[in-house]
């Protein structure tokens, strides 16, 4: 007859209701794990890989890239694995074509066209606003290679294409501001050192390309969105326009050569009538409106936007030795 011991039977349930000293939370795996490990490549395989890349670029790179970016127009979200990988692949094959002098520059001209280049710029701006740092890095790498390709196309048979894309890029003031914001976005606790290195390479490539383009032009203009401060006054005669204040640029500087324009009326398109028989009311209301203006571009003044404390503080992290945890 077996001996029944109640203590041994209830032992597995002894600590069931005991509160643990430390609660162990499950580890949350990243949604898009990236493998940054370095792996050695067989030297005999390098010529084969180079030959395969050359054949792919010369045969079907342009149709492939055009089809892939056309599919992205119907995508509901760009925060996924597909878009960053496509941006990295596009930048990588441009990098390969620039390193190989035997490959014609026209084999990768699909990426540098205004339509696809504009998509890449929008992806970069979206990743920066959403703080998708892992996706921002390949987007910046793609932009850097596109700028290098455009610089190399100048003076060749593709000079007209390069001129058209660069003129549209440098005419847009918001696009120029994007590169300044990228230099101020680095956070050591949230971003990898390699991301900061990519930011530095992109800024250097962008400034060199912009300087060379500006020096080749006798005059350069950009389209800039500025804020105008106007006063809406209650007047007796609705047809009499109120006088606006001096226009204030986005950087806070006053434009002396810019002419004054009538103030913008309210949303109804009519000026408010206070019923004051004396004419102008003593209560004035300031209205800030945004307008697009065209102004002359000064490269030296724009370059000073990078020489700020926030950018210098970020780039000083490159002077420190890399942490052993990153390798």
XYZ file of N, CA and C in Angstrom, residues 45-275:
693
model
N 34.941 35.095 -54.339
C 33.551 35.415 -54.653
C 33.349 36.877 -55.022
N 34.314 37.750 -54.684
C 34.155 39.181 -54.954
C 34.043 39.477 -56.446
N 34.915 38.941 -57.315
C 34.739 39.205 -58.764
C 33.416 38.688 -59.306
N 32.945 37.567 -58.772
C 31.664 37.025 -59.242
C 30.517 37.941 -58.839
N 30.527 38.385 -57.588
C 29.478 39.301 -57.125
C 29.516 40.619 -57.882
N 30.712 41.091 -58.182
C 30.839 42.346 -58.924
C 30.296 42.196 -60.343
N 30.551 41.045 -60.956
C 30.068 40.811 -62.310
C 28.547 40.665 -62.336
N 27.989 40.014 -61.304
C 26.528 39.880 -61.228
C 25.873 41.248 -61.037
N 26.466 42.084 -60.184
C 25.916 43.424 -59.965
C 25.966 44.254 -61.235
N 27.048 44.131 -62.000
C 27.169 44.880 -63.250
C 26.113 44.453 -64.257
N 25.890 43.149 -64.373
C 24.889 42.637 -65.304
C 23.496 43.109 -64.900
N 23.209 43.096 -63.596
C 21.896 43.535 -63.129
C 21.686 45.019 -63.406
N 22.699 45.834 -63.160
C 22.562 47.277 -63.361
C 22.350 47.603 -64.832
N 23.112 46.975 -65.694
C 23.045 47.289 -67.117
C 21.808 46.707 -67.800
N 21.242 45.649 -67.250
C 20.137 44.975 -67.932
C 18.763 45.422 -67.449
N 18.550 45.510 -66.130
C 17.172 45.711 -65.654
C 17.055 46.593 -64.414
N 18.087 47.363 -64.069
C 17.989 48.171 -62.847
C 16.929 49.257 -62.981
N 16.957 50.015 -64.079
C 15.998 51.110 -64.254
C 14.546 50.638 -64.279
N 14.179 49.616 -65.063
C 12.781 49.144 -65.007
C 12.390 48.604 -63.640
N 13.334 47.954 -62.962
C 13.037 47.410 -61.634
C 12.726 48.522 -60.637
N 13.555 49.563 -60.624
C 13.363 50.658 -59.672
C 12.081 51.425 -59.973
N 11.803 51.669 -61.245
C 10.582 52.401 -61.610
C 9.341 51.631 -61.172
N 9.342 50.302 -61.394
C 8.183 49.496 -61.014
C 8.008 49.454 -59.495
N 9.100 49.360 -58.764
C 9.013 49.280 -57.303
C 8.512 50.588 -56.699
N 8.998 51.702 -57.181
C 8.548 52.988 -56.643
C 7.125 53.318 -57.081
N 6.706 52.824 -58.228
C 5.306 53.000 -58.629
C 4.376 52.235 -57.696
N 4.797 51.069 -57.249
C 3.982 50.300 -56.310
C 3.872 50.992 -54.959
N 4.889 51.760 -54.586
C 4.855 52.440 -53.292
C 3.828 53.572 -53.264
N 3.396 54.037 -54.420
C 2.399 55.118 -54.439
C 1.069 54.656 -53.877
N 0.774 53.376 -54.005
C -0.489 52.837 -53.498
C -0.349 52.236 -52.109
N 0.849 52.297 -51.526
C 1.051 51.711 -50.193
C 0.348 52.557 -49.151
N -0.295 51.899 -48.198
C -1.012 52.603 -47.133
C -0.073 53.139 -46.071
N 1.067 52.481 -45.875
C 2.028 52.909 -44.862
C 3.428 52.621 -45.359
N 4.358 53.525 -45.035
C 5.746 53.331 -45.425
C 6.588 52.847 -44.254
N 5.958 52.685 -43.082
C 6.686 52.207 -41.909
C 6.645 50.685 -41.921
N 7.481 50.087 -42.716
C 7.581 48.639 -42.799
C 8.982 48.289 -43.282
N 9.215 47.001 -43.497
C 10.543 46.567 -43.911
C 10.823 46.845 -45.382
N 9.811 46.912 -46.195
C 10.010 46.958 -47.644
C 10.669 48.249 -48.098
N 10.166 49.388 -47.635
C 10.661 50.678 -48.119
C 12.122 50.914 -47.738
N 12.541 50.728 -46.481
C 13.967 50.922 -46.162
C 14.884 50.003 -46.960
N 14.467 48.759 -47.176
C 15.298 47.847 -47.963
C 15.403 48.311 -49.411
N 14.309 48.792 -49.965
C 14.345 49.296 -51.335
C 15.250 50.513 -51.440
N 15.180 51.418 -50.454
C 16.037 52.597 -50.472
C 17.512 52.216 -50.374
N 17.806 51.225 -49.537
C 19.203 50.803 -49.413
C 19.686 50.133 -50.698
N 18.845 49.292 -51.305
C 19.231 48.620 -52.548
C 19.477 49.645 -53.661
N 18.589 50.645 -53.750
C 18.765 51.676 -54.773
C 20.068 52.438 -54.568
N 20.345 52.830 -53.322
C 21.592 53.534 -53.047
C 22.818 52.666 -53.253
N 22.700 51.373 -52.922
C 23.846 50.471 -53.051
C 24.246 50.286 -54.511
N 23.277 50.080 -55.391
C 23.610 49.851 -56.787
C 24.080 51.134 -57.466
N 23.622 52.292 -57.002
C 24.201 53.548 -57.495
C 25.649 53.659 -57.050
N 25.922 53.252 -55.815
C 27.285 53.262 -55.299
C 28.187 52.346 -56.125
N 27.678 51.163 -56.478
C 28.453 50.227 -57.292
C 28.717 50.799 -58.673
N 27.715 51.421 -59.268
C 27.890 51.984 -60.611
C 28.870 53.149 -60.617
N 28.901 53.946 -59.548
C 29.850 55.055 -59.480
C 31.276 54.563 -59.299
N 31.427 53.432 -58.605
C 32.767 52.882 -58.390
C 33.311 52.176 -59.615
N 32.433 51.729 -60.517
C 32.846 51.015 -61.717
C 32.736 51.966 -62.908
N 33.860 52.352 -63.457
C 33.854 53.309 -64.569
C 33.322 52.706 -65.864
N 33.257 51.383 -65.946
C 32.768 50.739 -67.165
C 31.245 50.800 -67.284
N 30.550 51.076 -66.174
C 29.087 51.141 -66.199
C 28.657 52.542 -66.611
N 27.789 52.623 -67.583
C 27.293 53.911 -68.055
C 26.392 54.546 -67.002
N 26.496 55.868 -66.858
C 25.689 56.568 -65.856
C 24.199 56.491 -66.151
N 23.849 56.295 -67.402
C 22.433 56.201 -67.750
C 21.761 54.951 -67.240
N 22.544 53.960 -66.815
C 21.955 52.716 -66.314
C 21.274 52.899 -64.966
N 21.587 53.971 -64.255
C 20.969 54.239 -62.948
C 20.245 55.578 -62.926
N 19.937 56.128 -64.095
C 19.329 57.459 -64.145
C 17.883 57.474 -63.679
N 17.253 56.300 -63.545
C 15.855 56.276 -63.109
C 15.706 56.785 -61.684
N 16.691 56.512 -60.825
C 16.588 56.918 -59.420
C 16.754 58.416 -59.266
N 17.576 59.023 -60.107
C 17.872 60.446 -59.954
C 16.832 61.334 -60.609
N 15.824 60.770 -61.210
C 14.771 61.592 -61.789
C 13.979 62.294 -60.695
N 13.365 63.403 -61.059
C 12.696 64.240 -60.066
C 11.580 63.499 -59.348
N 10.841 62.673 -60.064
C 9.700 61.985 -59.457
C 10.139 61.023 -58.364
N 11.111 60.155 -58.654
C 11.567 59.182 -57.657
C 12.388 59.861 -56.574
N 13.214 60.823 -56.956
C 14.000 61.558 -55.961
C 13.085 62.282 -54.983
N 11.969 62.809 -55.478
C 11.012 63.451 -54.587
C 10.396 62.481 -53.602
N 10.126 61.246 -54.049
C 9.613 60.236 -53.128
C 10.618 59.923 -52.028
N 11.883 59.802 -52.401
C 12.923 59.509 -51.408
C 13.022 60.646 -50.391
N 12.914 61.873 -50.840
C 12.964 63.014 -49.918
C 11.767 63.000 -48.983
N 10.586 62.662 -49.491
C 9.397 62.601 -48.631
C 9.517 61.470 -47.619
N 10.057 60.324 -48.019
C 10.267 59.229 -47.086
C 11.211 59.658 -45.965
N 12.267 60.353 -46.324
C 13.242 60.806 -45.324
C 12.604 61.759 -44.328
N 11.815 62.700 -44.824
C 11.145 63.652 -43.934
C 10.155 62.936 -43.011
N 9.432 61.953 -43.544
C 8.471 61.210 -42.728
C 9.166 60.387 -41.655
N 10.255 59.719 -41.999
C 10.994 58.928 -41.019
C 11.556 59.808 -39.903
N 11.989 61.001 -40.254
C 12.526 61.898 -39.243
C 11.420 62.380 -38.306
N 10.245 62.696 -38.847
C 9.142 63.146 -38.007
C 8.615 62.022 -37.111
N 8.566 60.790 -37.630
C 8.083 59.644 -36.858
C 9.157 59.026 -35.980
N 10.395 59.535 -36.069
C 11.533 59.028 -35.288
C 11.796 57.550 -35.574
N 11.685 57.184 -36.833
C 12.027 55.832 -37.276
C 13.507 55.837 -37.663
N 14.366 55.723 -36.658
C 15.797 55.902 -36.889
C 16.385 54.792 -37.753
N 15.938 53.548 -37.575
C 16.470 52.452 -38.374
C 16.111 52.601 -39.855
N 14.991 53.228 -40.148
C 14.590 53.466 -41.535
C 15.201 54.746 -42.094
N 15.549 55.680 -41.216
C 16.127 56.945 -41.670
C 17.525 56.751 -42.243
N 18.276 55.819 -41.697
C 19.654 55.620 -42.138
C 19.756 55.198 -43.603
N 19.032 54.161 -44.069
C 19.108 53.838 -45.506
C 18.540 54.931 -46.399
N 17.582 55.714 -45.908
C 17.045 56.812 -46.708
C 18.114 57.883 -46.938
N 18.880 58.210 -45.898
C 19.962 59.181 -46.060
C 21.064 58.643 -46.967
N 21.340 57.346 -46.866
C 22.344 56.730 -47.738
C 21.926 56.816 -49.205
N 20.639 56.613 -49.472
C 20.133 56.703 -50.836
C 20.244 58.130 -51.362
N 19.913 59.127 -50.545
C 20.020 60.520 -50.974
C 21.469 60.889 -51.256
N 22.379 60.410 -50.426
C 23.793 60.714 -50.641
C 24.282 60.184 -51.986
N 23.918 58.944 -52.317
C 24.358 58.366 -53.582
C 23.705 59.069 -54.774
N 22.464 59.508 -54.610
C 21.802 60.239 -55.699
C 22.519 61.566 -55.958
N 22.889 62.277 -54.894
C 23.611 63.536 -55.060
C 24.976 63.318 -55.708
N 25.666 62.239 -55.331
C 26.953 61.938 -55.961
C 26.782 61.630 -57.450
N 25.718 60.898 -57.783
C 25.457 60.580 -59.187
C 25.124 61.840 -59.981
N 24.333 62.743 -59.398
C 23.995 63.991 -60.088
C 25.232 64.856 -60.311
N 26.126 64.874 -59.334
C 27.361 65.644 -59.498
C 28.238 65.070 -60.597
N 28.281 63.747 -60.679
C 29.094 63.110 -61.711
C 28.484 63.258 -63.098
N 27.180 63.419 -63.187
C 26.517 63.571 -64.483
C 26.725 64.948 -65.097
N 27.135 65.903 -64.309
C 27.324 67.257 -64.831
C 28.501 67.263 -65.804
N 28.299 67.873 -66.960
C 29.321 67.922 -67.980
C 29.347 66.715 -68.891
N 28.400 65.791 -68.719
C 28.311 64.616 -69.582
C 27.070 64.733 -70.462
N 26.729 63.645 -71.138
C 25.532 63.654 -71.976
C 24.256 63.733 -71.153
N 24.351 63.464 -69.847
C 23.193 63.567 -68.952
C 23.200 64.879 -68.179
N 23.898 65.884 -68.705
C 23.993 67.166 -68.003
C 22.636 67.839 -67.870
N 21.792 67.727 -68.885
C 20.470 68.357 -68.817
C 19.607 67.732 -67.729
N 19.692 66.413 -67.562
C 18.945 65.750 -66.496
C 19.438 66.199 -65.138
N 20.748 66.249 -64.966
C 21.305 66.697 -63.687
C 20.931 68.139 -63.396
N 20.985 68.981 -64.412
C 20.645 70.394 -64.227
C 19.185 70.561 -63.818
N 18.302 69.808 -64.426
C 16.880 69.911 -64.118
C 16.579 69.469 -62.690
N 17.158 68.337 -62.264
C 16.883 67.818 -60.925
C 17.479 68.722 -59.853
N 18.716 69.164 -60.054
C 19.363 70.016 -59.057
C 18.678 71.372 -58.951
N 18.232 71.922 -60.073
C 17.546 73.213 -60.025
C 16.230 73.115 -59.254
N 15.504 72.012 -59.444
C 14.261 71.825 -58.695
C 14.533 71.582 -57.208
N 15.607 70.853 -56.906
C 15.939 70.567 -55.512
C 16.346 71.823 -54.772
N 17.253 72.600 -55.344
C 17.791 73.765 -54.655
C 16.854 74.969 -54.725
N 15.819 74.909 -55.558
C 14.840 75.988 -55.593
C 13.835 75.876 -54.451
N 13.668 74.674 -53.928
C 12.693 74.421 -52.858
C 13.354 74.705 -51.509
N 12.870 75.731 -50.823
C 13.439 76.068 -49.525
C 13.186 75.007 -48.465
N 12.047 74.302 -48.533
C 11.767 73.245 -47.564
C 12.741 72.085 -47.715
N 13.150 71.787 -48.940
C 14.130 70.715 -49.156
C 15.486 71.093 -48.567
N 15.878 72.350 -48.701
C 17.137 72.796 -48.106
C 17.076 72.738 -46.586
N 15.922 73.094 -46.020
C 15.781 73.048 -44.564
C 15.820 71.617 -44.032
N 15.422 70.646 -44.861
C 15.431 69.252 -44.420
C 16.843 68.791 -44.084
N 17.826 69.198 -44.874
C 19.205 68.786 -44.605
C 19.732 69.425 -43.325
N 19.285 70.631 -43.033
C 19.693 71.271 -41.777
C 19.075 70.540 -40.588
N 17.806 70.150 -40.717
C 17.148 69.440 -39.619
C 17.774 68.070 -39.376
N 18.239 67.415 -40.430
C 18.862 66.103 -40.255
C 20.131 66.196 -39.413
N 20.844 67.309 -39.517
C 22.060 67.481 -38.722
C 21.760 67.769 -37.254
N 20.534 68.087 -36.938
C 20.169 68.416 -35.557
C 19.334 67.330 -34.884
N 19.129 66.215 -35.555
C 18.195 65.206 -35.064
C 18.880 64.121 -34.250
N 20.200 64.085 -34.234
C 20.915 62.965 -33.600
C 20.740 62.988 -32.090
N 20.439 61.803 -31.518
C 20.331 61.592 -30.082
C 21.193 60.385 -29.716
N 22.245 60.573 -28.906
C 23.173 59.464 -28.622
C 22.511 58.273 -27.962
N 21.478 58.490 -27.157
C 20.852 57.383 -26.431
C 19.855 56.604 -27.276
N 19.470 57.139 -28.437
C 18.438 56.490 -29.245
C 18.916 56.082 -30.632
N 20.059 56.595 -31.057
C 20.529 56.331 -32.411
C 21.934 55.758 -32.374
N 22.257 54.971 -33.387
C 23.553 54.342 -33.458
C 24.611 55.339 -33.940
N 25.855 55.027 -33.641
C 26.948 55.870 -34.107
C 27.012 55.869 -35.631
N 26.709 54.722 -36.264
C 26.735 54.642 -37.717
C 25.729 55.600 -38.355
N 24.623 55.855 -37.658
C 23.638 56.810 -38.174
C 24.208 58.229 -38.175
N 24.959 58.583 -37.130
C 25.597 59.899 -37.089
C 26.655 60.014 -38.181
N 27.392 58.940 -38.433
C 28.375 58.972 -39.515
C 27.705 59.179 -40.861
N 26.549 58.560 -41.044
C 25.812 58.742 -42.294
C 25.290 60.167 -42.421
N 24.865 60.755 -41.309
C 24.421 62.156 -41.332
C 25.564 63.071 -41.751
N 26.770 62.817 -41.212
C 27.929 63.645 -41.559
C 28.297 63.482 -43.029
N 28.256 62.253 -43.549
C 28.578 62.049 -44.961
C 27.550 62.714 -45.869
N 26.271 62.624 -45.496
C 25.229 63.252 -46.304
C 25.372 64.772 -46.293
N 25.638 65.359 -45.134
C 25.791 66.814 -45.051
C 26.978 67.287 -45.877
N 28.078 66.542 -45.832
C 29.260 66.926 -46.612
C 28.975 66.840 -48.117
N 28.327 65.764 -48.548
C 27.988 65.611 -49.964
C 27.016 66.695 -50.416
N 26.028 66.990 -49.589
C 25.032 67.994 -49.949
C 25.655 69.381 -50.076
N 26.486 69.777 -49.117
C 27.087 71.110 -49.165
C 28.050 71.242 -50.339
N 28.802 70.198 -50.636
C 29.707 70.255 -51.790
C 28.929 70.375 -53.101
N 27.832 69.612 -53.212
C 27.015 69.689 -54.424
C 26.352 71.054 -54.561
N 25.825 71.578 -53.463
C 25.169 72.886 -53.493
C 26.166 73.999 -53.802
N 27.361 73.916 -53.239
C 28.369 74.957 -53.489
C 28.800 74.960 -54.947
N 29.035 73.753 -55.501
C 29.436 73.676 -56.908
C 28.327 74.188 -57.829
N 27.076 73.896 -57.483
C 25.963 74.364 -58.309
C 25.804 75.878 -58.200
N 25.929 76.420 -56.982
C 25.765 77.860 -56.793
C 26.879 78.641 -57.481
N 28.105 78.106 -57.491
C 29.213 78.807 -58.133
C 29.087 78.808 -59.646
N 28.356 77.840 -60.184
C 28.187 77.788 -61.642
C 27.075 78.705 -62.129
N 26.349 79.331 -61.226
C 25.244 80.214 -61.591
C 25.589 81.654 -61.233
N 25.192 82.559 -62.108
C 25.402 83.979 -61.826
C 24.449 84.479 -60.746
N 23.257 83.906 -60.699
C 22.285 84.247 -59.674
C 21.418 83.054 -59.353
N 21.100 82.885 -58.089
C 20.340 81.716 -57.659
C 19.220 82.173 -56.738
N 18.023 81.657 -56.976
C 16.855 82.037 -56.195
C 16.205 80.777 -55.625
N 15.577 80.951 -54.472
C 14.877 79.843 -53.822
C 13.469 80.298 -53.472
N 12.592 79.315 -53.390
C 11.203 79.554 -52.987
C 11.090 79.239 -51.508
N 10.695 80.229 -50.736
C 10.697 80.104 -49.275
C 9.330 80.449 -48.719
N 8.914 79.690 -47.717
C 7.661 79.975 -47.023
C 7.966 80.860 -45.817
N 7.368 82.030 -45.773
C 7.609 82.975 -44.688
C 6.297 83.323 -44.019
N 6.408 83.892 -42.842
C 5.244 84.339 -42.084
C 5.140 85.848 -42.171
N 3.963 86.305 -42.480
C 3.687 87.741 -42.517
C 2.786 88.103 -41.354
N 3.169 89.124 -40.638
C 2.373 89.606 -39.522
C 1.595 90.826 -39.986
N 0.271 90.716 -39.955
C -0.598 91.805 -40.423
C -1.575 92.176 -39.320
N -2.057 93.395 -39.372
C -3.045 93.886 -38.410
C -4.386 94.052 -39.103
N -5.386 93.391 -38.541
C -6.747 93.523 -39.070
C -7.460 94.611 -38.275
N -7.798 95.702 -38.942
C -8.417 96.845 -38.277
C -9.869 96.981 -38.716
N -10.675 97.429 -37.801
C -12.088 97.687 -38.115
C -12.181 99.071 -38.717
N -12.637 99.141 -39.964
C -12.721 100.421 -40.664
C -14.146 100.632 -41.127
N -14.442 101.895 -41.447
C -15.773 102.228 -41.921
C -15.960 101.783 -43.353
N -14.928 102.015 -44.173
C -15.010 101.677 -45.590
C -14.412 100.295 -45.789
N -15.221 99.326 -46.188
C -14.741 97.954 -46.346
C -13.786 97.832 -47.508
N -13.807 98.756 -48.424
C -12.922 98.668 -49.585
C -11.529 99.191 -49.297
N -11.303 99.839 -48.118
C -9.998 100.390 -47.805
C -9.124 99.298 -47.213
N -8.010 98.913 -47.829
C -7.145 97.849 -47.296
C -6.328 98.347 -46.120
N -6.094 97.478 -45.182
C -5.249 97.819 -44.046
C -3.797 97.623 -44.423
N -2.903 98.303 -43.724
C -1.482 98.275 -44.040
C -0.837 97.160 -43.242
N -0.076 96.318 -43.910
C 0.574 95.190 -43.242
C 1.885 95.619 -42.637
N 2.349 94.839 -41.690
C 3.647 95.065 -41.087
C 4.730 94.573 -42.024
N 5.992 94.770 -41.601
C 7.110 94.274 -42.389
C 7.074 92.756 -42.409
N 7.341 92.139 -43.555
C 7.353 90.675 -43.609
C 8.510 90.114 -42.806
N 8.239 89.063 -42.101
C 9.246 88.426 -41.265
C 9.587 87.091 -41.873
N 10.854 86.839 -42.128
C 11.279 85.572 -42.717
C 11.261 84.485 -41.682
N 11.432 83.250 -42.158
C 11.397 82.108 -41.244
C 12.549 82.120 -40.281
N 13.677 82.712 -40.684
C 14.818 82.752 -39.784
C 14.847 83.997 -38.916
N 13.805 84.794 -38.981
C 13.701 85.935 -38.094
C 14.308 87.207 -38.652
N 14.881 87.180 -39.863
C 15.502 88.360 -40.439
C 14.474 89.159 -41.224
N 14.713 90.474 -41.248
C 13.814 91.350 -41.987
C 14.343 91.535 -43.390
N 13.453 91.545 -44.344
C 13.819 91.763 -45.734
C 13.601 93.224 -46.066
N 14.719 93.916 -46.315
C 14.612 95.333 -46.615
C 14.184 95.583 -48.054
N 14.524 94.632 -48.944
C 14.215 94.848 -50.347
C 12.854 94.313 -50.741
N 12.120 93.769 -49.794
C 10.833 93.171 -50.119
C 9.734 94.228 -49.966
N 8.890 94.364 -50.940
C 7.857 95.388 -50.928
C 6.722 94.975 -50.026
N 6.055 95.971 -49.493
C 4.914 95.717 -48.634
C 3.714 95.315 -49.465
N 2.917 94.429 -48.920
C 1.712 93.987 -49.600
C 0.519 94.203 -48.686
N -0.666 94.332 -49.257
C -1.853 94.504 -48.419
C -2.053 93.307 -47.516
N -2.623 93.558 -46.363
C -2.850 92.474 -45.414
C -3.921 91.531 -45.933
N -3.837 90.299 -45.475
C -4.787 89.294 -45.911
C -6.042 89.409 -45.079
N -7.192 89.460 -45.687
C -8.430 89.548 -44.896
C -8.715 88.255 -44.177
N -9.802 88.259 -43.401
C -10.127 87.083 -42.617
C -10.681 85.990 -43.511
N -11.107 84.875 -42.867
C -11.520 83.688 -43.614
C -12.749 83.951 -44.474
N -13.531 84.912 -44.122
C -14.728 85.205 -44.916
C -14.424 86.071 -46.121
N -13.201 86.567 -46.210
C -12.835 87.415 -47.333
C -13.293 88.841 -47.178
N -13.830 89.218 -45.999
C -14.292 90.576 -45.773
C -13.651 91.103 -44.505
N -13.484 92.401 -44.471
C -12.954 93.043 -43.278
C -14.066 93.246 -42.274
N -13.687 93.126 -41.012
C -14.676 93.204 -39.943
C -15.084 94.646 -39.714
N -16.355 94.867 -39.560
C -16.888 96.198 -39.314
C -17.381 96.251 -37.886
N -16.775 97.129 -37.080
C -17.122 97.207 -35.666
C -18.260 98.182 -35.401
N -18.663 98.907 -36.420
C -19.755 99.858 -36.230
C -19.306 101.156 -35.617
